[in-house]
mmCIF file of C-alpha atoms in Angstrom:
data_model
loop_
_atom_site.group_PDB
_atom_site.id
_atom_site.type_symbol
_atom_site.label_atom_id
_atom_site.label_comp_id
_atom_site.label_asym_id
_atom_site.label_seq_id
_atom_site.Cartn_x
_atom_site.Cartn_y
_atom_site.Cartn_z
ATOM 1 C CA UNK G 249 -15.484 6.192 -15.375
ATOM 2 C CA UNK G 250 -11.467 5.963 -15.600
ATOM 3 C CA UNK G 251 -10.283 4.930 -18.609
ATOM 4 C CA UNK G 252 -7.085 2.764 -19.030
ATOM 5 C CA UNK G 253 -4.505 1.226 -21.440
ATOM 6 C CA UNK G 254 -2.685 -2.378 -20.421
ATOM 7 C CA UNK G 255 0.449 -2.556 -22.541
ATOM 8 C CA UNK G 256 1.984 -6.354 -22.387
ATOM 9 C CA UNK G 257 3.921 -9.130 -24.316
ATOM 10 C CA UNK G 258 2.713 -12.257 -23.298
ATOM 11 C CA UNK G 259 -0.403 -14.483 -22.021
ATOM 12 C CA UNK G 260 -1.847 -10.858 -20.116
ATOM 13 C CA UNK G 261 -3.337 -12.829 -16.890
ATOM 14 C CA UNK G 262 -3.189 -9.946 -14.905
ATOM 15 C CA UNK G 263 -4.785 -7.939 -17.695
ATOM 16 C CA UNK G 264 -7.933 -10.358 -17.889
ATOM 17 C CA UNK G 265 -7.865 -9.979 -14.080
ATOM 18 C CA UNK G 266 -8.610 -6.669 -14.596
ATOM 19 C CA UNK G 267 -11.378 -6.876 -17.459
ATOM 20 C CA UNK G 268 -12.967 -8.788 -15.368
ATOM 21 C CA UNK G 269 -13.291 -6.377 -12.483
ATOM 22 C CA UNK G 270 -14.515 -3.265 -14.639
ATOM 23 C CA UNK G 271 -17.052 -6.203 -16.120
ATOM 24 C CA UNK G 272 -18.290 -6.611 -12.933
ATOM 25 C CA UNK G 273 -17.958 -3.037 -11.099
ATOM 26 C CA UNK G 274 -15.187 -3.959 -8.700
ATOM 27 C CA UNK G 275 -13.024 -1.253 -10.565
ATOM 28 C CA UNK G 276 -14.508 2.243 -11.680
ATOM 29 C CA UNK G 277 -12.675 1.848 -15.173
ATOM 30 C CA UNK G 278 -12.961 -0.013 -18.585
ATOM 31 C CA UNK G 279 -9.709 -0.565 -20.897
ATOM 32 C CA UNK G 280 -10.241 1.244 -23.152
ATOM 33 C CA UNK G 281 -7.501 -0.330 -25.227
ATOM 34 C CA UNK G 282 -4.274 -2.695 -25.181
ATOM 35 C CA UNK G 283 -1.194 -2.478 -26.929
ATOM 36 C CA UNK G 284 1.687 -5.281 -27.061
ATOM 37 C CA UNK G 285 5.132 -5.368 -29.258
ATOM 38 C CA UNK G 286 4.744 -9.142 -29.610
ATOM 39 C CA UNK G 287 2.204 -9.819 -32.681
ATOM 40 C CA UNK G 288 1.944 -13.388 -31.263
ATOM 41 C CA UNK G 289 0.885 -12.388 -27.790
ATOM 42 C CA UNK G 290 -1.948 -13.890 -26.432
ATOM 43 C CA UNK G 291 -3.373 -10.840 -24.513
ATOM 44 C CA UNK G 292 -3.813 -9.588 -28.114
ATOM 45 C CA UNK G 293 -5.951 -11.987 -29.210
ATOM 46 C CA UNK G 294 -8.304 -12.450 -26.124
ATOM 47 C CA UNK G 295 -8.220 -8.535 -26.151
ATOM 48 C CA UNK G 296 -9.837 -8.674 -29.364
ATOM 49 C CA UNK G 297 -11.971 -11.699 -28.200
ATOM 50 C CA UNK G 298 -13.665 -9.322 -26.207
ATOM 51 C CA UNK G 299 -13.349 -6.672 -28.096
ATOM 52 C CA UNK G 300 -11.103 -4.385 -27.010
ATOM 53 C CA UNK G 301 -9.080 -2.188 -29.042
ATOM 54 C CA UNK G 302 -6.114 -4.130 -30.070
ATOM 55 C CA UNK G 303 -2.813 -3.209 -31.161
ATOM 56 C CA UNK G 304 0.522 -5.230 -31.969
ATOM 57 C CA UNK G 305 3.619 -3.069 -32.729
ATOM 58 C CA UNK G 306 6.747 -5.320 -33.157
ATOM 59 C CA UNK G 307 9.220 -3.501 -31.798
ATOM 60 C CA UNK G 308 11.779 -5.443 -34.226
ATOM 61 C CA UNK G 309 10.307 -3.815 -37.503
ATOM 62 C CA UNK G 310 11.531 -0.362 -35.900
ATOM 63 C CA UNK G 311 14.847 1.497 -36.748
ATOM 64 C CA UNK G 312 15.263 2.409 -32.983
ATOM 65 C CA UNK G 313 13.693 2.357 -29.925
ATOM 66 C CA UNK G 314 12.748 5.305 -30.729
ATOM 67 C CA UNK G 315 10.172 4.848 -33.524
ATOM 68 C CA UNK G 316 8.717 2.294 -31.683
ATOM 69 C CA UNK G 317 7.369 4.197 -28.960
ATOM 70 C CA UNK G 318 6.478 6.898 -30.794
ATOM 71 C CA UNK G 319 4.249 4.871 -32.416
ATOM 72 C CA UNK G 320 2.809 3.374 -28.927
ATOM 73 C CA UNK G 321 2.535 7.059 -26.886
ATOM 74 C CA UNK G 322 0.378 8.143 -30.344
ATOM 75 C CA UNK G 323 -1.759 4.937 -30.349
ATOM 76 C CA UNK G 324 -2.077 6.420 -26.128
ATOM 77 C CA UNK G 325 -3.155 9.063 -26.669
ATOM 78 C CA UNK G 326 -5.653 8.825 -29.218
ATOM 79 C CA UNK G 327 -6.780 6.454 -26.697
ATOM 80 C CA UNK G 328 -6.968 9.073 -23.830
ATOM 81 C CA UNK G 329 -6.216 6.921 -21.322
ATOM 82 C CA UNK G 330 -6.171 7.757 -17.459
ATOM 83 C CA UNK G 331 -3.733 5.686 -16.100
ATOM 84 C CA UNK G 332 -0.560 3.055 -18.129
ATOM 85 C CA UNK G 333 -1.093 -0.645 -17.085
ATOM 86 C CA UNK G 334 2.728 -2.145 -17.839
ATOM 87 C CA UNK G 335 1.271 -5.896 -17.269
ATOM 88 C CA UNK G 336 4.418 -8.248 -18.736
ATOM 89 C CA UNK G 337 5.645 -5.611 -21.023
ATOM 90 C CA UNK G 338 8.777 -6.392 -22.028
ATOM 91 C CA UNK G 339 10.289 -3.330 -23.498
ATOM 92 C CA UNK G 340 11.703 -0.313 -20.523
ATOM 93 C CA UNK G 341 9.822 3.046 -21.489
ATOM 94 C CA UNK G 342 12.079 6.354 -22.087
ATOM 95 C CA UNK G 343 11.854 8.596 -19.295
ATOM 96 C CA UNK G 344 10.711 10.496 -22.033
ATOM 97 C CA UNK G 345 7.325 8.391 -21.945
ATOM 98 C CA UNK G 346 7.604 8.636 -18.272
ATOM 99 C CA UNK G 347 7.166 12.229 -18.374
ATOM 100 C CA UNK G 348 4.557 12.344 -20.428
ATOM 101 C CA UNK G 349 2.306 9.914 -18.417
ATOM 102 C CA UNK G 350 3.795 10.986 -14.875
ATOM 103 C CA UNK G 351 2.336 9.498 -11.987
ATOM 104 C CA UNK G 352 -0.051 7.982 -14.107
ATOM 105 C CA UNK G 353 1.857 4.307 -15.009
ATOM 106 C CA UNK G 354 1.460 1.609 -13.069
ATOM 107 C CA UNK G 355 3.546 -2.254 -13.068
ATOM 108 C CA UNK G 356 3.448 -5.224 -10.807
ATOM 109 C CA UNK G 357 6.624 -6.694 -9.703
ATOM 110 C CA UNK G 358 6.390 -9.778 -8.400
ATOM 111 C CA UNK G 359 8.941 -9.369 -4.912
ATOM 112 C CA UNK G 360 8.469 -7.151 -1.517
ATOM 113 C CA UNK G 361 10.013 -3.935 -3.792
ATOM 114 C CA UNK G 362 13.133 -2.610 -2.682
ATOM 115 C CA UNK G 363 14.590 -6.319 -2.106
ATOM 116 C CA UNK G 364 14.894 -8.191 -5.466
ATOM 117 C CA UNK G 365 14.587 -5.469 -8.343
ATOM 118 C CA UNK G 366 15.111 -6.845 -11.808
ATOM 119 C CA UNK G 367 14.709 -9.669 -13.369
ATOM 120 C CA UNK G 368 14.559 -13.556 -11.892
ATOM 121 C CA UNK G 369 13.112 -11.918 -8.419
ATOM 122 C CA UNK G 370 11.480 -15.016 -7.384
ATOM 123 C CA UNK G 371 14.517 -16.984 -7.538
ATOM 124 C CA UNK G 372 16.866 -14.010 -5.883
ATOM 125 C CA UNK G 373 14.259 -14.655 -3.416
ATOM 126 C CA UNK G 374 15.047 -18.176 -3.138
ATOM 127 C CA UNK G 375 18.911 -18.248 -3.342
ATOM 128 C CA UNK G 376 18.475 -15.451 -0.561
ATOM 129 C CA UNK G 377 16.442 -17.611 2.089
ATOM 130 C CA UNK G 378 13.443 -15.330 3.011
ATOM 131 C CA UNK G 379 10.832 -16.585 4.364
ATOM 132 C CA UNK G 380 8.421 -13.499 2.796
ATOM 133 C CA UNK G 381 8.278 -13.030 -0.462
ATOM 134 C CA UNK G 382 5.708 -11.006 -2.679
ATOM 135 C CA UNK G 383 4.496 -8.840 -5.086
ATOM 136 C CA UNK G 384 4.829 -4.616 -4.939
ATOM 137 C CA UNK G 385 1.853 -2.839 -7.341
ATOM 138 C CA UNK G 386 4.055 0.991 -8.212
ATOM 139 C CA UNK G 387 3.707 4.346 -9.538
ATOM 140 C CA UNK G 388 6.172 4.010 -13.035
ATOM 141 C CA UNK G 389 9.218 6.278 -12.841
ATOM 142 C CA UNK G 390 12.968 6.515 -14.458
ATOM 143 C CA UNK G 391 14.450 3.748 -12.521
ATOM 144 C CA UNK G 392 14.558 -0.169 -12.242
ATOM 145 C CA UNK G 393 11.189 -1.014 -10.645
ATOM 146 C CA UNK G 394 11.591 1.500 -8.108
ATOM 147 C CA UNK G 395 8.782 3.477 -8.342
ATOM 148 C CA UNK G 396 6.470 4.867 -5.595
ATOM 149 C CA UNK G 397 4.954 1.807 -4.295
ATOM 150 C CA UNK G 398 0.904 1.571 -4.617
ATOM 151 C CA UNK G 399 0.011 -1.771 -3.003
ATOM 152 C CA UNK G 400 1.969 -4.840 -2.033
ATOM 153 C CA UNK G 401 0.882 -8.509 -1.210
ATOM 154 C CA UNK G 402 3.346 -11.424 1.326
ATOM 155 C CA UNK G 403 3.359 -14.774 0.259
ATOM 156 C CA UNK G 404 5.025 -17.269 2.471
ATOM 157 C CA UNK G 405 8.671 -18.778 1.164
ATOM 158 C CA UNK G 406 8.107 -23.062 1.726
ATOM 159 C CA UNK G 407 11.727 -24.630 2.577
ATOM 160 C CA UNK G 408 11.824 -26.499 -0.611
ATOM 161 C CA UNK G 409 10.288 -24.328 -2.430
ATOM 162 C CA UNK G 410 11.951 -23.684 -6.520
ATOM 163 C CA UNK G 411 11.522 -20.473 -7.801
ATOM 164 C CA UNK G 412 8.675 -21.608 -10.065
ATOM 165 C CA UNK G 413 6.892 -22.958 -7.303
ATOM 166 C CA UNK G 414 7.364 -19.518 -5.572
ATOM 167 C CA UNK G 415 6.503 -17.617 -8.803
ATOM 168 C CA UNK G 416 3.330 -19.821 -9.273
ATOM 169 C CA UNK G 417 2.228 -18.527 -5.126
ATOM 170 C CA UNK G 418 3.125 -14.545 -6.080
ATOM 171 C CA UNK G 419 1.354 -14.663 -9.297
ATOM 172 C CA UNK G 420 -1.663 -15.906 -7.460
ATOM 173 C CA UNK G 421 -1.747 -12.722 -4.817
ATOM 174 C CA UNK G 422 -0.674 -10.476 -8.198
ATOM 175 C CA UNK G 423 -4.264 -10.236 -9.839
ATOM 176 C CA UNK G 424 -5.690 -9.334 -6.448
ATOM 177 C CA UNK G 425 -3.325 -6.665 -5.381
ATOM 178 C CA UNK G 426 -3.310 -4.639 -9.429
ATOM 179 C CA UNK G 427 -6.990 -5.131 -9.294
ATOM 180 C CA UNK G 428 -6.984 -2.960 -5.362
ATOM 181 C CA UNK G 429 -4.054 -0.942 -6.606
ATOM 182 C CA UNK G 430 -5.973 0.474 -9.540
ATOM 183 C CA UNK G 431 -9.308 0.732 -7.662
ATOM 184 C CA UNK G 432 -7.309 3.368 -5.133
ATOM 185 C CA UNK G 433 -6.064 5.040 -8.102
ATOM 186 C CA UNK G 434 -9.662 5.918 -9.159
ATOM 187 C CA UNK G 435 -10.123 7.422 -6.398
ATOM 188 C CA UNK G 436 -7.815 9.738 -6.060
ATOM 189 C CA UNK G 437 -3.958 10.261 -4.823
ATOM 190 C CA UNK G 438 -1.154 12.556 -4.262
ATOM 191 C CA UNK G 439 2.529 11.201 -3.636
ATOM 192 C CA UNK G 440 4.306 13.092 -1.295
ATOM 193 C CA UNK G 441 8.064 12.381 -1.493
ATOM 194 C CA UNK G 442 8.069 8.769 -2.279
ATOM 195 C CA UNK G 443 4.648 7.844 -0.348
ATOM 196 C CA UNK G 444 1.299 7.363 -1.570
ATOM 197 C CA UNK G 445 -1.311 8.686 -0.452
ATOM 198 C CA UNK G 446 -4.782 7.609 -0.828
ATOM 199 C CA UNK G 447 -7.299 9.939 -0.756
ATOM 200 C CA UNK G 448 -10.277 7.854 -0.559
ATOM 201 C CA UNK G 449 -9.364 5.163 1.761
ATOM 202 C CA UNK G 450 -11.231 4.254 5.281
ATOM 203 C CA UNK X 119 16.923 -28.477 27.025
ATOM 204 C CA UNK X 120 18.647 -25.323 25.283
ATOM 205 C CA UNK X 121 21.219 -23.020 25.776
ATOM 206 C CA UNK X 122 21.039 -19.417 25.817
ATOM 207 C CA UNK X 123 23.993 -16.719 25.868
ATOM 208 C CA UNK X 124 21.891 -13.749 26.075
ATOM 209 C CA UNK X 125 23.997 -10.380 24.531
ATOM 210 C CA UNK X 126 21.781 -6.460 25.545
ATOM 211 C CA UNK X 127 22.638 -2.838 25.415
ATOM 212 C CA UNK X 128 18.918 -1.978 26.602
ATOM 213 C CA UNK X 129 16.141 -2.279 28.513
ATOM 214 C CA UNK X 130 16.003 -6.596 26.965
ATOM 215 C CA UNK X 131 12.726 -6.358 25.889
ATOM 216 C CA UNK X 132 12.953 -9.041 23.783
ATOM 217 C CA UNK X 133 15.299 -11.268 26.416
ATOM 218 C CA UNK X 134 12.021 -11.071 28.551
ATOM 219 C CA UNK X 135 10.418 -12.351 25.855
ATOM 220 C CA UNK X 136 11.886 -15.426 25.772
ATOM 221 C CA UNK X 137 12.737 -16.069 29.256
ATOM 222 C CA UNK X 138 8.654 -15.757 29.899
ATOM 223 C CA UNK X 139 8.859 -18.931 27.041
ATOM 224 C CA UNK X 140 11.985 -20.871 28.474
ATOM 225 C CA UNK X 141 9.344 -20.629 31.279
ATOM 226 C CA UNK X 142 6.312 -21.765 29.596
ATOM 227 C CA UNK X 143 7.939 -24.499 28.377
ATOM 228 C CA UNK X 144 7.270 -22.560 24.942
ATOM 229 C CA UNK X 145 11.304 -22.811 24.417
ATOM 230 C CA UNK X 146 12.696 -26.277 25.159
ATOM 231 C CA UNK X 147 16.117 -24.305 26.706
ATOM 232 C CA UNK X 148 17.339 -21.727 29.331
ATOM 233 C CA UNK X 149 18.748 -18.621 29.392
ATOM 234 C CA UNK X 150 22.310 -19.751 31.531
ATOM 235 C CA UNK X 151 23.750 -15.845 31.229
ATOM 236 C CA UNK X 152 23.050 -12.381 30.009
ATOM 237 C CA UNK X 153 25.998 -10.300 29.113
ATOM 238 C CA UNK X 154 25.834 -5.999 28.801
ATOM 239 C CA UNK X 155 28.605 -3.618 27.523
ATOM 240 C CA UNK X 156 26.018 -1.178 29.772
ATOM 241 C CA UNK X 157 26.616 -0.976 33.466
ATOM 242 C CA UNK X 158 22.888 0.093 33.355
ATOM 243 C CA UNK X 159 20.815 -1.866 30.756
ATOM 244 C CA UNK X 160 17.439 -2.244 32.367
ATOM 245 C CA UNK X 161 18.227 -5.561 30.813
ATOM 246 C CA UNK X 162 20.948 -6.547 33.808
ATOM 247 C CA UNK X 163 19.067 -5.335 36.531
ATOM 248 C CA UNK X 164 15.940 -7.563 35.103
ATOM 249 C CA UNK X 165 18.278 -10.756 34.637
ATOM 250 C CA UNK X 166 19.133 -10.525 38.446
ATOM 251 C CA UNK X 167 16.365 -10.109 39.494
ATOM 252 C CA UNK X 168 15.013 -13.122 37.645
ATOM 253 C CA UNK X 169 18.203 -14.693 39.564
ATOM 254 C CA UNK X 170 20.497 -15.194 36.029
ATOM 255 C CA UNK X 171 23.668 -14.575 35.866
ATOM 256 C CA UNK X 172 24.016 -11.190 34.869
ATOM 257 C CA UNK X 173 27.798 -9.400 33.465
ATOM 258 C CA UNK X 174 28.072 -6.140 32.608
ATOM 259 C CA UNK X 175 31.210 -5.339 30.631
ATOM 260 C CA UNK X 176 31.758 -1.478 29.944
ATOM 261 C CA UNK X 177 33.620 -1.415 26.561
ATOM 262 C CA UNK X 178 35.161 1.845 27.329
ATOM 263 C CA UNK X 179 36.908 0.381 29.901
ATOM 264 C CA UNK X 180 38.992 -1.754 27.744
ATOM 265 C CA UNK X 181 41.938 -1.063 25.795
ATOM 266 C CA UNK X 182 40.405 -2.459 22.775
ATOM 267 C CA UNK X 183 37.784 -3.820 21.113
ATOM 268 C CA UNK X 184 39.427 -7.420 20.729
ATOM 269 C CA UNK X 185 40.436 -7.134 24.322
ATOM 270 C CA UNK X 186 37.184 -6.358 25.377
ATOM 271 C CA UNK X 187 35.607 -8.699 23.051
ATOM 272 C CA UNK X 188 37.683 -11.560 25.007
ATOM 273 C CA UNK X 189 35.898 -11.065 28.090
ATOM 274 C CA UNK X 190 32.809 -11.958 26.473
ATOM 275 C CA UNK X 191 33.603 -14.794 24.466
ATOM 276 C CA UNK X 192 35.189 -16.131 28.298
ATOM 277 C CA UNK X 193 31.953 -15.470 30.019
ATOM 278 C CA UNK X 194 30.078 -17.238 27.264
ATOM 279 C CA UNK X 195 32.432 -20.452 26.974
ATOM 280 C CA UNK X 196 32.118 -20.299 30.823
ATOM 281 C CA UNK X 197 28.422 -21.436 30.388
ATOM 282 C CA UNK X 198 28.680 -23.414 27.337
ATOM 283 C CA UNK X 199 25.615 -21.561 25.315
ATOM 284 C CA UNK X 200 24.284 -23.954 22.443
ATOM 285 C CA UNK X 201 23.285 -20.170 20.985
ATOM 286 C CA UNK X 202 24.174 -16.923 21.766
ATOM 287 C CA UNK X 203 21.048 -14.591 21.321
ATOM 288 C CA UNK X 204 21.691 -10.807 20.403
ATOM 289 C CA UNK X 205 18.795 -9.275 21.308
ATOM 290 C CA UNK X 206 19.723 -5.269 21.339
ATOM 291 C CA UNK X 207 23.263 -5.098 21.278
ATOM 292 C CA UNK X 208 25.007 -2.208 19.832
ATOM 293 C CA UNK X 209 28.446 -3.232 19.710
ATOM 294 C CA UNK X 210 29.256 -5.244 15.968
ATOM 295 C CA UNK X 211 30.946 -8.980 16.856
ATOM 296 C CA UNK X 212 34.583 -9.535 15.302
ATOM 297 C CA UNK X 213 35.244 -12.762 12.314
ATOM 298 C CA UNK X 214 36.975 -14.273 15.073
ATOM 299 C CA UNK X 215 33.548 -13.508 17.891
ATOM 300 C CA UNK X 216 30.579 -15.058 14.393
ATOM 301 C CA UNK X 217 33.598 -17.933 12.792
ATOM 302 C CA UNK X 218 34.152 -19.170 17.643
ATOM 303 C CA UNK X 219 30.416 -19.562 17.792
ATOM 304 C CA UNK X 220 29.184 -20.636 13.270
ATOM 305 C CA UNK X 221 25.465 -20.849 12.627
ATOM 306 C CA UNK X 222 25.146 -20.673 16.161
ATOM 307 C CA UNK X 223 24.627 -16.443 17.230
ATOM 308 C CA UNK X 224 21.147 -14.747 15.993
ATOM 309 C CA UNK X 225 20.302 -11.553 16.073
ATOM 310 C CA UNK X 226 16.885 -9.435 14.876
ATOM 311 C CA UNK X 227 16.260 -6.364 12.754
ATOM 312 C CA UNK X 228 12.918 -4.510 12.617
ATOM 313 C CA UNK X 229 12.824 -4.998 7.985
ATOM 314 C CA UNK X 230 12.117 -7.302 5.766
ATOM 315 C CA UNK X 231 15.293 -8.052 4.887
ATOM 316 C CA UNK X 232 17.580 -7.992 2.497
ATOM 317 C CA UNK X 233 15.256 -4.249 2.612
ATOM 318 C CA UNK X 234 16.832 -1.937 4.820
ATOM 319 C CA UNK X 235 20.102 -3.004 6.665
ATOM 320 C CA UNK X 236 21.567 -0.762 8.898
ATOM 321 C CA UNK X 237 20.614 1.192 11.577
ATOM 322 C CA UNK X 238 16.951 3.448 11.349
ATOM 323 C CA UNK X 239 15.177 1.082 9.333
ATOM 324 C CA UNK X 240 11.937 1.415 10.131
ATOM 325 C CA UNK X 241 12.960 5.501 9.384
ATOM 326 C CA UNK X 242 14.060 4.018 6.237
ATOM 327 C CA UNK X 243 10.613 1.727 5.300
ATOM 328 C CA UNK X 244 8.756 4.586 5.744
ATOM 329 C CA UNK X 245 10.849 7.536 3.689
ATOM 330 C CA UNK X 246 11.033 4.675 0.898
ATOM 331 C CA UNK X 247 7.357 3.941 1.164
ATOM 332 C CA UNK X 248 7.083 0.667 1.474
ATOM 333 C CA UNK X 249 3.101 -0.499 2.482
ATOM 334 C CA UNK X 250 4.329 -3.719 4.243
ATOM 335 C CA UNK X 251 7.137 -3.687 6.737
ATOM 336 C CA UNK X 252 8.632 -6.312 9.767
ATOM 337 C CA UNK X 253 11.162 -7.941 11.099
ATOM 338 C CA UNK X 254 13.660 -10.405 10.397
ATOM 339 C CA UNK X 255 15.322 -13.368 12.803
ATOM 340 C CA UNK X 256 18.736 -14.361 11.164
ATOM 341 C CA UNK X 257 21.813 -15.993 11.982
ATOM 342 C CA UNK X 258 24.386 -13.689 12.021
ATOM 343 C CA UNK X 259 27.876 -13.792 9.617
ATOM 344 C CA UNK X 260 29.934 -11.038 8.806
ATOM 345 C CA UNK X 261 27.963 -9.281 6.669
ATOM 346 C CA UNK X 262 25.624 -5.900 8.477
ATOM 347 C CA UNK X 263 22.563 -7.833 8.614
ATOM 348 C CA UNK X 264 22.647 -10.430 6.296
ATOM 349 C CA UNK X 265 23.179 -13.674 7.581
ATOM 350 C CA UNK X 266 20.567 -16.801 6.381
ATOM 351 C CA UNK X 267 16.977 -15.935 7.504
ATOM 352 C CA UNK X 268 15.639 -17.627 10.170
ATOM 353 C CA UNK X 269 11.612 -16.391 10.378
ATOM 354 C CA UNK X 270 10.151 -13.061 8.983
ATOM 355 C CA UNK X 271 6.753 -11.756 10.265
ATOM 356 C CA UNK X 272 4.905 -8.830 8.709
ATOM 357 C CA UNK X 273 3.043 -5.525 9.627
ATOM 358 C CA UNK X 274 0.766 -3.147 7.367
ATOM 359 C CA UNK X 275 3.189 0.298 7.448
ATOM 360 C CA UNK X 276 -0.075 3.385 7.323
ATOM 361 C CA UNK X 277 -0.690 6.599 5.321
ATOM 362 C CA UNK X 278 0.222 8.768 7.870
ATOM 363 C CA UNK X 279 2.658 6.591 10.192
ATOM 364 C CA UNK X 280 5.776 8.287 11.781
ATOM 365 C CA UNK X 281 8.986 5.662 11.877
ATOM 366 C CA UNK X 282 8.005 5.941 15.564
ATOM 367 C CA UNK X 283 5.023 4.368 14.795
ATOM 368 C CA UNK X 284 5.453 2.102 13.100
ATOM 369 C CA UNK X 285 8.552 0.923 14.729
ATOM 370 C CA UNK X 286 5.839 -0.057 18.018
ATOM 371 C CA UNK X 287 4.168 -2.145 15.345
ATOM 372 C CA UNK X 288 6.935 -3.573 14.208
ATOM 373 C CA UNK X 289 8.233 -4.107 17.869
ATOM 374 C CA UNK X 290 5.183 -5.516 18.650
ATOM 375 C CA UNK X 291 5.534 -8.729 16.139
ATOM 376 C CA UNK X 292 9.260 -9.218 17.060
ATOM 377 C CA UNK X 293 8.707 -10.949 20.626
ATOM 378 C CA UNK X 294 6.776 -13.695 19.029
ATOM 379 C CA UNK X 295 9.215 -13.901 15.960
ATOM 380 C CA UNK X 296 12.385 -14.169 17.762
ATOM 381 C CA UNK X 297 10.526 -17.092 19.954
ATOM 382 C CA UNK X 298 9.381 -18.876 17.010
ATOM 383 C CA UNK X 299 13.184 -18.551 14.954
ATOM 384 C CA UNK X 300 14.638 -20.126 18.840
ATOM 385 C CA UNK X 301 11.729 -22.966 19.104
ATOM 386 C CA UNK X 302 12.424 -24.117 15.248
ATOM 387 C CA UNK X 303 16.598 -23.391 16.000
ATOM 388 C CA UNK X 304 16.059 -25.861 18.888
ATOM 389 C CA UNK X 305 14.616 -28.441 16.911
ATOM 390 C CA UNK X 306 17.628 -28.914 14.485
ATOM 391 C CA UNK X 307 18.220 -27.014 11.358
ATOM 392 C CA UNK X 308 20.628 -26.992 8.493
ATOM 393 C CA UNK X 309 21.896 -24.153 6.345
ATOM 394 C CA UNK X 310 22.039 -24.857 2.089
ATOM 395 C CA UNK X 311 23.971 -21.615 1.109
ATOM 396 C CA UNK X 312 21.991 -19.501 2.214
ATOM 397 C CA UNK X 313 18.641 -21.231 2.984
ATOM 398 C CA UNK X 314 17.709 -22.440 6.442
ATOM 399 C CA UNK X 315 15.641 -25.299 6.409
ATOM 400 C CA UNK X 316 14.218 -26.506 9.526
ATOM 401 C CA UNK X 317 14.582 -30.335 10.867
ATOM 402 C CA UNK X 318 11.168 -30.698 13.118
ATOM 403 C CA UNK X 319 9.087 -28.189 11.022
ATOM 404 C CA UNK X 320 5.912 -29.916 9.913
#
């Protein structure tokens, strides 16, 4: 059983999808803690209802970024996660944080990277006029949305789509994509250059 | 019936797929001429076998780029195409050329644009480590592979793929994608900002 720590800032819909996959044994893993930088995050409330250790460290209560991050890292290390799962965590990680958990931190981004990194990816996609959009689960490195890719899934962009309509369609793929990526990671992997090769894939 | 002019430099596999679609009435169009900048292009030979007017203007025989392009444009205008289809045409078009046929020139690129524009798109994709690749049919504007997108299709990238293996898989989607894009253009379209909206789509 792999140990997962989830970092979030909001409602945590990806957190709940991953939790469901752990409970149903679709993932050979368990969520050992949830950490938020928002005390009122719905995801924290949900974690507590589910009996998962949950911590909210309000970054505004710390003198600086490093002090807040030190608390997050200390809490993570106490729970010994195999993987740190970012699920709507709205804080940038320092390069020290990334180095501490090298190739063990994952994130999901609502575009087919390397297209449309950064904020408002779905709006960027609509304005660019792509006909296919999607989401990308990747390992986190020091770059913005640029780490090695684990899983990508696609959705069509329809002629009249607003960014919100496209975002909802992409979100419908995110949960499955994130669970698939964690399942593959749990089976073992190696990183060759930028390419991720899974050891247990058929 | 829409009139198509095809520009190519090589074997013209996309040209032949579009020709087949015209003959089988899958496209409400006919190819009225083929123009190459290579006198020994297989596509020119094929066009002549099929009875399609075909012209080879060796760019190295002209004093400069503009002189060569003037010959191409004159030949195009003689054949009054509705659309100018780039099918492996290995010459950049001047902005005057693009302006002359505004929103009537199409190209196909072997990536999911805006990812991996320019040369060796499939190699770029393999080295970046994307899990999904594909092709993009787009209107040509003054930018490099940056014009409004008509159609995109995807293929998976497999763990051990070489650039050549990925290129072959993408090519398998290119012919259908190009025919689909031309069929949609023939039904009427408008360009809103960068987004292409088709008038006859269901």
